[in-house]
Amino acid sequence: MDNCIFCKIISGEIPSQKLYEDDKILAFRDTSPQAPVHFLVVPKEHISGADDITAENCAAIGYIFAKIPQIMRGQGITNGYRIVNNCGEDGGQSVAHIHFHCLAGRGLGWPPG
Ligand code: AMP
């Protein structure tokens, strides 16, 4: 997808700190970390946001959730974590390529602001 920053990270056009990659997904560190461990997981297929998940493209989303525990263990996380998806303007989404924030390494407050 032209002009999608996360598609450019996936293609390597924009550098990132990769934590995990395979043919379906990429996990990389967030450049503005909100916790000691904060990475994003994206499907390589461009899906604009949670609102655009369909029966046809949802397999990659389930796959992401199957991989996150493995990536967290690789980061040494044993005491829990939070997975966040921001969807749309009111949801606070700033990049229109679906991504899951994975946060850990400190106690996380609830509810979010
Ligand atoms: P959201 O506001 O939920 O759409 O989250 C977008 C996230 O992408 C923010 O937490 C940004 O810090 C992060 N971000 C933006 N550009 C980059 C980049 N080039 N590499 C890593 N993370 C980025």
Coordinates of N, CA and C and ligand atoms in Angstrom, one line a residue:
M1 N 0.9 -1.2 0.0 CA 0.0 0.0 0.0 C 0.9 1.2 0.0
D2 N 0.7 2.1 -1.0 CA 1.5 3.3 -1.1 C 1.3 4.2 0.1
N3 N 2.4 4.8 0.5 CA 2.4 5.8 1.6 C 1.9 5.3 3.0
C4 N 2.0 3.9 3.1 CA 1.7 3.4 4.5 C 3.0 3.1 5.1
I5 N 3.2 3.8 6.3 CA 4.5 3.7 7.0 C 4.8 2.3 7.4
F6 N 3.8 1.6 7.8 CA 4.1 0.2 8.3 C 4.4 -0.7 7.1
C7 N 3.7 -0.5 5.9 CA 4.1 -1.3 4.7 C 5.6 -1.0 4.4
K8 N 6.0 0.2 4.6 CA 7.4 0.6 4.3 C 8.3 -0.1 5.3
I9 N 7.9 -0.2 6.5 CA 8.7 -0.9 7.5 C 8.8 -2.4 7.1
I10 N 7.7 -3.0 6.7 CA 7.6 -4.4 6.3 C 8.6 -4.6 5.1
S11 N 8.5 -3.7 4.1 CA 9.4 -3.9 2.9 C 10.9 -3.6 3.2
G12 N 11.1 -2.9 4.3 CA 12.5 -2.6 4.6 C 12.9 -1.2 4.2
E13 N 12.0 -0.5 3.5 CA 12.3 0.9 3.1 C 12.5 1.8 4.2
I14 N 11.8 1.6 5.3 CA 12.0 2.3 6.6 C 12.6 1.3 7.6
P15 N 13.7 1.7 8.3 CA 14.3 0.7 9.2 C 13.4 0.6 10.5
S16 N 13.6 -0.6 11.1 CA 12.9 -0.8 12.4 C 13.7 -1.7 13.2
Q17 N 13.4 -1.8 14.5 CA 14.0 -2.7 15.4 C 13.2 -4.0 15.5
K18 N 13.5 -4.9 14.6 CA 12.6 -6.1 14.5 C 12.8 -7.1 15.7
L19 N 11.7 -7.6 16.2 CA 11.8 -8.6 17.2 C 11.4 -10.0 16.7
Y20 N 10.6 -10.0 15.7 CA 10.1 -11.3 15.1 C 9.6 -11.0 13.7
E21 N 9.9 -12.0 12.8 CA 9.4 -11.8 11.5 C 9.2 -13.2 10.9
D22 N 8.1 -13.4 10.2 CA 8.0 -14.6 9.3 C 7.2 -14.1 8.1
D23 N 6.7 -15.1 7.3 CA 6.1 -14.7 6.0 C 4.7 -14.0 6.2
K24 N 4.2 -14.0 7.4 CA 2.8 -13.4 7.6 C 2.8 -12.2 8.5
I25 N 3.7 -12.1 9.4 CA 3.7 -11.0 10.4 C 5.1 -10.4 10.7
L26 N 5.1 -9.2 11.3 CA 6.3 -8.6 11.7 C 6.0 -7.9 13.1
A27 N 7.0 -8.1 14.0 CA 6.9 -7.4 15.3 C 8.2 -6.5 15.4
F28 N 8.0 -5.3 15.8 CA 9.1 -4.3 15.9 C 8.8 -3.4 17.1
R29 N 9.9 -2.8 17.6 CA 9.8 -1.9 18.7 C 9.1 -0.6 18.4
D30 N 8.2 -0.2 19.2 CA 7.6 1.2 19.0 C 8.6 2.2 19.3
T31 N 8.7 3.2 18.5 CA 9.7 4.3 18.6 C 9.3 5.3 19.7
S32 N 8.1 5.2 20.3 CA 7.7 6.0 21.4 C 7.2 5.1 22.5
P33 N 8.1 4.4 23.2 CA 7.6 3.3 24.1 C 6.9 3.9 25.3
Q34 N 5.8 3.2 25.6 CA 5.0 3.6 26.8 C 5.2 2.6 28.0
A35 N 6.1 1.7 27.8 CA 6.4 0.8 28.9 C 7.8 0.2 28.6
P36 N 8.4 -0.4 29.6 CA 9.8 -0.9 29.3 C 9.9 -1.8 28.1
V37 N 8.8 -2.6 27.9 CA 8.7 -3.4 26.7 C 7.5 -2.9 25.9
H38 N 7.7 -2.4 24.7 CA 6.6 -1.9 23.9 C 6.9 -2.2 22.4
F39 N 6.2 -3.2 21.9 CA 6.4 -3.5 20.5 C 5.1 -3.5 19.8
L40 N 5.1 -3.4 18.5 CA 3.9 -3.5 17.7 C 4.0 -4.8 16.8
V41 N 2.8 -5.4 16.6 CA 2.8 -6.6 15.7 C 1.8 -6.2 14.6
V42 N 2.2 -6.5 13.4 CA 1.4 -6.1 12.2 C 1.3 -7.3 11.3
P43 N 0.2 -7.5 10.6 CA 0.2 -8.5 9.5 C 0.9 -7.9 8.3
K44 N 1.6 -8.7 7.5 CA 2.2 -8.1 6.3 C 1.2 -7.7 5.3
E45 N 0.1 -8.4 5.3 CA -1.0 -7.9 4.4 C -1.6 -6.6 4.9
H46 N -1.7 -5.7 4.1 CA -2.3 -4.4 4.5 C -3.8 -4.5 4.9
I47 N -4.1 -4.3 6.1 CA -5.4 -4.2 6.6 C -5.5 -2.8 7.3
S48 N -6.4 -2.0 7.0 CA -6.3 -0.6 7.5 C -6.5 -0.5 9.0
G49 N -7.4 -1.3 9.5 CA -7.7 -1.2 10.9 C -8.7 -2.3 11.4
A50 N -9.0 -2.4 12.6 CA -9.8 -3.5 13.2 C -11.2 -3.5 12.5
D51 N -11.6 -2.3 12.0 CA -12.9 -2.1 11.4 C -12.9 -2.8 10.0
D52 N -11.7 -3.2 9.5 CA -11.6 -3.8 8.2 C -11.3 -5.3 8.2
I53 N -11.4 -5.9 9.4 CA -11.2 -7.3 9.5 C -12.4 -8.0 8.9
T54 N -12.1 -9.0 8.1 CA -13.2 -9.8 7.5 C -13.0 -11.3 7.7
A55 N -14.0 -12.1 7.3 CA -13.8 -13.5 7.3 C -12.6 -14.0 6.5
E56 N -12.4 -13.2 5.4 CA -11.3 -13.6 4.5 C -9.9 -13.2 5.0
N57 N -9.8 -12.1 5.7 CA -8.4 -11.7 6.1 C -8.1 -12.0 7.6
C58 N -9.0 -12.6 8.3 CA -8.8 -12.7 9.8 C -7.8 -13.7 10.3
A59 N -7.4 -14.6 9.4 CA -6.4 -15.6 9.8 C -5.2 -15.0 10.4
A60 N -4.7 -14.0 9.7 CA -3.4 -13.3 10.2 C -3.6 -12.7 11.6
I61 N -4.8 -12.3 11.9 CA -5.1 -11.7 13.2 C -5.0 -12.7 14.3
G62 N -5.6 -13.9 14.1 CA -5.5 -15.0 15.0 C -4.0 -15.4 15.2
Y63 N -3.3 -15.4 14.1 CA -1.9 -15.9 14.1 C -1.1 -14.9 14.9
I64 N -1.4 -13.6 14.8 CA -0.7 -12.6 15.6 C -0.8 -13.0 17.1
F65 N -2.1 -13.3 17.5 CA -2.3 -13.6 18.9 C -1.7 -14.9 19.4
A66 N -1.4 -15.8 18.4 CA -0.7 -17.0 18.8 C 0.8 -16.8 18.9
K67 N 1.3 -15.7 18.3 CA 2.7 -15.5 18.3 C 3.1 -14.5 19.5
I68 N 2.2 -13.7 19.9 CA 2.6 -12.7 20.9 C 3.2 -13.3 22.2
P69 N 2.6 -14.4 22.7 CA 3.1 -15.0 24.0 C 4.6 -15.4 23.8
Q70 N 4.9 -16.0 22.6 CA 6.2 -16.4 22.3 C 7.2 -15.2 22.2
I71 N 6.8 -14.1 21.6 CA 7.6 -12.9 21.6 C 7.8 -12.3 23.0
M72 N 6.8 -12.3 23.8 CA 6.9 -11.8 25.1 C 7.9 -12.6 25.9
R73 N 7.8 -14.0 25.8 CA 8.7 -14.8 26.5 C 10.1 -14.5 26.1
G74 N 10.3 -14.2 24.8 CA 11.6 -13.9 24.3 C 12.2 -12.6 24.9
Q75 N 11.3 -11.7 25.3 CA 11.7 -10.5 25.9 C 11.8 -10.6 27.4
G76 N 11.6 -11.8 27.9 CA 11.8 -12.1 29.4 C 10.6 -11.7 30.2
I77 N 9.5 -11.6 29.6 CA 8.2 -11.2 30.3 C 7.5 -12.4 30.9
T78 N 7.4 -12.4 32.2 CA 6.8 -13.6 32.9 C 5.6 -13.1 33.8
N79 N 5.4 -11.8 33.9 CA 4.4 -11.4 34.9 C 3.2 -10.7 34.2
G80 N 2.9 -11.0 33.0 CA 1.7 -10.4 32.3 C 2.1 -9.3 31.4
Y81 N 1.1 -8.9 30.6 CA 1.3 -7.9 29.6 C -0.1 -7.4 29.1
R82 N -0.1 -6.4 28.3 CA -1.3 -5.8 27.7 C -1.2 -5.8 26.2
I83 N -2.3 -6.1 25.5 CA -2.3 -6.0 24.1 C -3.4 -5.0 23.8
V84 N -3.1 -4.0 23.0 CA -4.0 -2.8 22.7 C -4.1 -2.7 21.2
N85 N -5.3 -2.5 20.7 CA -5.6 -2.1 19.4 C -6.4 -0.8 19.4
N86 N -5.9 0.3 18.8 CA -6.6 1.5 18.6 C -7.2 1.5 17.3
C87 N -8.5 1.8 17.2 CA -9.3 1.8 16.0 C -10.0 3.1 15.7
G88 N -9.6 3.7 14.6 CA -10.3 4.9 14.2 C -9.9 6.1 15.0
E89 N -10.5 7.2 14.6 CA -10.1 8.5 15.2 C -10.4 8.6 16.7
D90 N -11.6 8.2 17.1 CA -11.9 8.2 18.6 C -11.1 7.2 19.3
G91 N -10.7 6.1 18.6 CA -9.9 5.1 19.3 C -8.4 5.4 19.4
G92 N -8.1 6.6 18.8 CA -6.7 7.0 18.9 C -5.7 6.4 17.9
Q93 N -6.3 5.8 16.8 CA -5.4 5.2 15.8 C -4.7 6.3 15.0
S94 N -3.4 6.3 14.9 CA -2.7 7.3 14.1 C -2.0 6.7 12.8
V95 N -1.9 5.3 12.8 CA -1.3 4.7 11.6 C -2.3 3.7 11.0
A96 N -2.7 3.9 9.8 CA -3.8 3.1 9.2 C -3.3 1.8 8.6
H97 N -2.6 1.1 9.4 CA -2.3 -0.3 9.1 C -2.4 -1.1 10.4
I98 N -3.4 -2.0 10.5 CA -3.7 -2.6 11.8 C -2.4 -3.0 12.5
H99 N -2.4 -2.7 13.8 CA -1.3 -3.1 14.6 C -1.7 -3.3 16.0
F100 N -1.0 -4.1 16.7 CA -1.3 -4.5 18.1 C -0.2 -4.0 19.0
H101 N -0.5 -3.1 19.9 CA 0.5 -2.6 20.8 C 0.7 -3.7 21.9
C102 N 1.9 -4.1 22.2 CA 2.2 -5.1 23.2 C 3.1 -4.5 24.2
L103 N 2.5 -4.3 25.4 CA 3.1 -3.5 26.5 C 3.4 -4.4 27.7
A104 N 4.6 -4.2 28.3 CA 4.9 -5.0 29.5 C 6.1 -4.4 30.2
G105 N 6.4 -5.0 31.4 CA 7.6 -4.6 32.1 C 7.3 -3.7 33.3
R106 N 6.0 -3.3 33.4 CA 5.6 -2.5 34.6 C 4.1 -2.8 34.8
G107 N 3.6 -2.4 36.0 CA 2.1 -2.5 36.2 C 1.5 -1.5 35.3
L108 N 0.4 -1.9 34.6 CA -0.3 -1.0 33.7 C -1.7 -0.6 34.3
G109 N -2.0 0.7 34.3 CA -3.2 1.2 34.9 C -4.4 0.8 34.1
W110 N -5.6 0.8 34.8 CA -6.8 0.6 34.1 C -7.9 1.4 34.8
P111 N -8.9 2.1 34.2 CA -9.0 2.1 32.7 C -8.0 3.0 32.1
P112 N -7.7 2.9 30.8 CA -6.8 3.8 30.0 C -7.5 5.1 29.9
G113 N -6.7 6.2 29.7 CA -7.2 7.5 29.6 C -7.9 7.8 28.3
Ligands
AMP1 P1 -1.6 4.2 17.0 O1 -1.6 5.6 17.6 O2 -2.3 3.2 17.8 O3 -2.0 4.1 15.5 O4 -0.1 3.7 17.1 C1 0.9 4.0 16.2 C2 2.2 3.7 16.9 O5 3.2 3.6 15.9 C3 2.7 4.8 17.9 O6 2.8 4.2 19.2 C4 4.0 5.3 17.3 O7 4.9 5.6 18.3 C5 4.4 4.1 16.5 N1 5.3 4.4 15.4 C6 5.1 5.4 14.4 N2 6.1 5.4 13.5 C7 6.9 4.3 13.9 C8 8.1 3.8 13.4 N3 8.7 4.3 12.3 N4 8.7 2.7 14.0 C9 8.1 2.2 15.1 N5 6.9 2.7 15.7 C10 6.4 3.7 15.1

